[in-house]
Amino acid sequence: AFDVVRPGGAFYAFVRAPGDRATAFVEKAIKDNVLVIPGNVFSEWDTHFRISYATSDTEIERGVRILRGLV
């Protein structure tokens, strides 16, 4: 399970990455064709990643399946 920071009206969410570094998780996700952005682009912490949900339900479901498989 992922811990998600509740969005404040935007079309993206910050999700706590498993492991010690979000960038390592993001690199794995990108290799599996899921584009997420490491949180350290937006803050000094490398603990979360940003994911957009401004896409179809089908794409969100595909992305979630892949991300779960990386844990």
PDB file of C-alpha atoms in Angstrom:
ATOM      1  CA  ALA A   1       0.000   0.000   0.000  1.00  0.00           C
ATOM      2  CA  PHE A   2       1.118   3.526  -0.711  1.00  0.00           C
ATOM      3  CA  ASP A   3       0.715   6.520   1.594  1.00  0.00           C
ATOM      4  CA  VAL A   4      -0.761   9.414  -0.371  1.00  0.00           C
ATOM      5  CA  VAL A   5      -0.814  13.061   0.643  1.00  0.00           C
ATOM      6  CA  ARG A   6      -4.418  14.146   0.119  1.00  0.00           C
ATOM      7  CA  PRO A   7      -4.527  16.468  -2.919  1.00  0.00           C
ATOM      8  CA  GLY A   8      -5.717  19.997  -2.311  1.00  0.00           C
ATOM      9  CA  GLY A   9      -7.628  20.431  -5.544  1.00  0.00           C
ATOM     10  CA  ALA A  10      -4.849  19.766  -8.037  1.00  0.00           C
ATOM     11  CA  PHE A  11      -4.760  16.966 -10.623  1.00  0.00           C
ATOM     12  CA  TYR A  12      -1.758  15.266  -9.070  1.00  0.00           C
ATOM     13  CA  ALA A  13      -0.860  13.629  -5.773  1.00  0.00           C
ATOM     14  CA  PHE A  14       2.309  13.153  -3.763  1.00  0.00           C
ATOM     15  CA  VAL A  15       2.846   9.506  -2.924  1.00  0.00           C
ATOM     16  CA  ARG A  16       5.363   8.201  -0.389  1.00  0.00           C
ATOM     17  CA  ALA A  17       7.775   5.921  -2.212  1.00  0.00           C
ATOM     18  CA  PRO A  18       8.755   2.551  -0.779  1.00  0.00           C
ATOM     19  CA  GLY A  19      12.364   2.221   0.268  1.00  0.00           C
ATOM     20  CA  ASP A  20      14.886   4.864   1.168  1.00  0.00           C
ATOM     21  CA  ARG A  21      14.864   7.022  -1.966  1.00  0.00           C
ATOM     22  CA  ALA A  22      12.031   8.068  -4.221  1.00  0.00           C
ATOM     23  CA  THR A  23      14.416   8.643  -7.127  1.00  0.00           C
ATOM     24  CA  ALA A  24      15.352   4.949  -7.199  1.00  0.00           C
ATOM     25  CA  PHE A  25      11.664   3.972  -7.294  1.00  0.00           C
ATOM     26  CA  VAL A  26      10.955   6.565  -9.999  1.00  0.00           C
ATOM     27  CA  GLU A  27      13.782   5.178 -12.153  1.00  0.00           C
ATOM     28  CA  LYS A  28      12.218   1.704 -11.957  1.00  0.00           C
ATOM     29  CA  ALA A  29       8.778   3.093 -12.812  1.00  0.00           C
ATOM     30  CA  ILE A  30      10.119   4.932 -15.848  1.00  0.00           C
ATOM     31  CA  LYS A  31      11.791   1.739 -17.100  1.00  0.00           C
ATOM     32  CA  ASP A  32       8.307   0.174 -16.982  1.00  0.00           C
ATOM     33  CA  ASN A  33       6.825   3.091 -18.972  1.00  0.00           C
ATOM     34  CA  VAL A  34       5.123   4.845 -16.050  1.00  0.00           C
ATOM     35  CA  LEU A  35       6.106   8.498 -15.894  1.00  0.00           C
ATOM     36  CA  VAL A  36       6.195   9.828 -12.353  1.00  0.00           C
ATOM     37  CA  ILE A  37       8.260  12.734 -11.052  1.00  0.00           C
ATOM     38  CA  PRO A  38      10.551  12.446  -8.018  1.00  0.00           C
ATOM     39  CA  GLY A  39       9.452  14.686  -5.178  1.00  0.00           C
ATOM     40  CA  ASN A  40      12.923  16.142  -4.735  1.00  0.00           C
ATOM     41  CA  VAL A  41      12.203  18.230  -7.829  1.00  0.00           C
ATOM     42  CA  PHE A  42       9.695  20.126  -5.657  1.00  0.00           C
ATOM     43  CA  SER A  43      11.313  19.925  -2.209  1.00  0.00           C
ATOM     44  CA  GLU A  44      14.559  18.965  -0.508  1.00  0.00           C
ATOM     45  CA  TRP A  45      13.205  15.536   0.485  1.00  0.00           C
ATOM     46  CA  ASP A  46      13.656  12.394  -1.613  1.00  0.00           C
ATOM     47  CA  THR A  47      10.799  10.470  -0.023  1.00  0.00           C
ATOM     48  CA  HIS A  48       7.814  10.992  -2.347  1.00  0.00           C
ATOM     49  CA  PHE A  49       6.967  11.048  -6.021  1.00  0.00           C
ATOM     50  CA  ARG A  50       4.357  13.049  -7.881  1.00  0.00           C
ATOM     51  CA  ILE A  51       1.766  11.332 -10.017  1.00  0.00           C
ATOM     52  CA  SER A  52      -0.854  12.951 -12.220  1.00  0.00           C
ATOM     53  CA  TYR A  53      -4.354  11.579 -12.439  1.00  0.00           C
ATOM     54  CA  ALA A  54      -5.367  13.791 -15.362  1.00  0.00           C
ATOM     55  CA  THR A  55      -5.778  10.805 -17.670  1.00  0.00           C
ATOM     56  CA  SER A  56      -8.239   8.021 -18.356  1.00  0.00           C
ATOM     57  CA  ASP A  57      -9.271   5.518 -15.699  1.00  0.00           C
ATOM     58  CA  THR A  58      -7.762   2.796 -17.880  1.00  0.00           C
ATOM     59  CA  GLU A  59      -4.343   4.483 -17.847  1.00  0.00           C
ATOM     60  CA  ILE A  60      -4.524   5.097 -14.096  1.00  0.00           C
ATOM     61  CA  GLU A  61      -5.362   1.439 -13.473  1.00  0.00           C
ATOM     62  CA  ARG A  62      -2.484   0.333 -15.719  1.00  0.00           C
ATOM     63  CA  GLY A  63      -0.063   2.631 -13.909  1.00  0.00           C
ATOM     64  CA  VAL A  64      -1.199   1.504 -10.472  1.00  0.00           C
ATOM     65  CA  ARG A  65      -0.765  -2.161 -11.449  1.00  0.00           C
ATOM     66  CA  ILE A  66       2.781  -1.473 -12.603  1.00  0.00           C
ATOM     67  CA  LEU A  67       3.674   0.610  -9.532  1.00  0.00           C
ATOM     68  CA  ARG A  68       2.342  -2.094  -7.206  1.00  0.00           C
ATOM     69  CA  GLY A  69       4.487  -4.633  -9.021  1.00  0.00           C
ATOM     70  CA  LEU A  70       7.581  -2.564  -8.272  1.00  0.00           C
ATOM     71  CA  VAL A  71       7.086  -2.731  -4.506  1.00  0.00           C
TER      72      VAL A  71
END
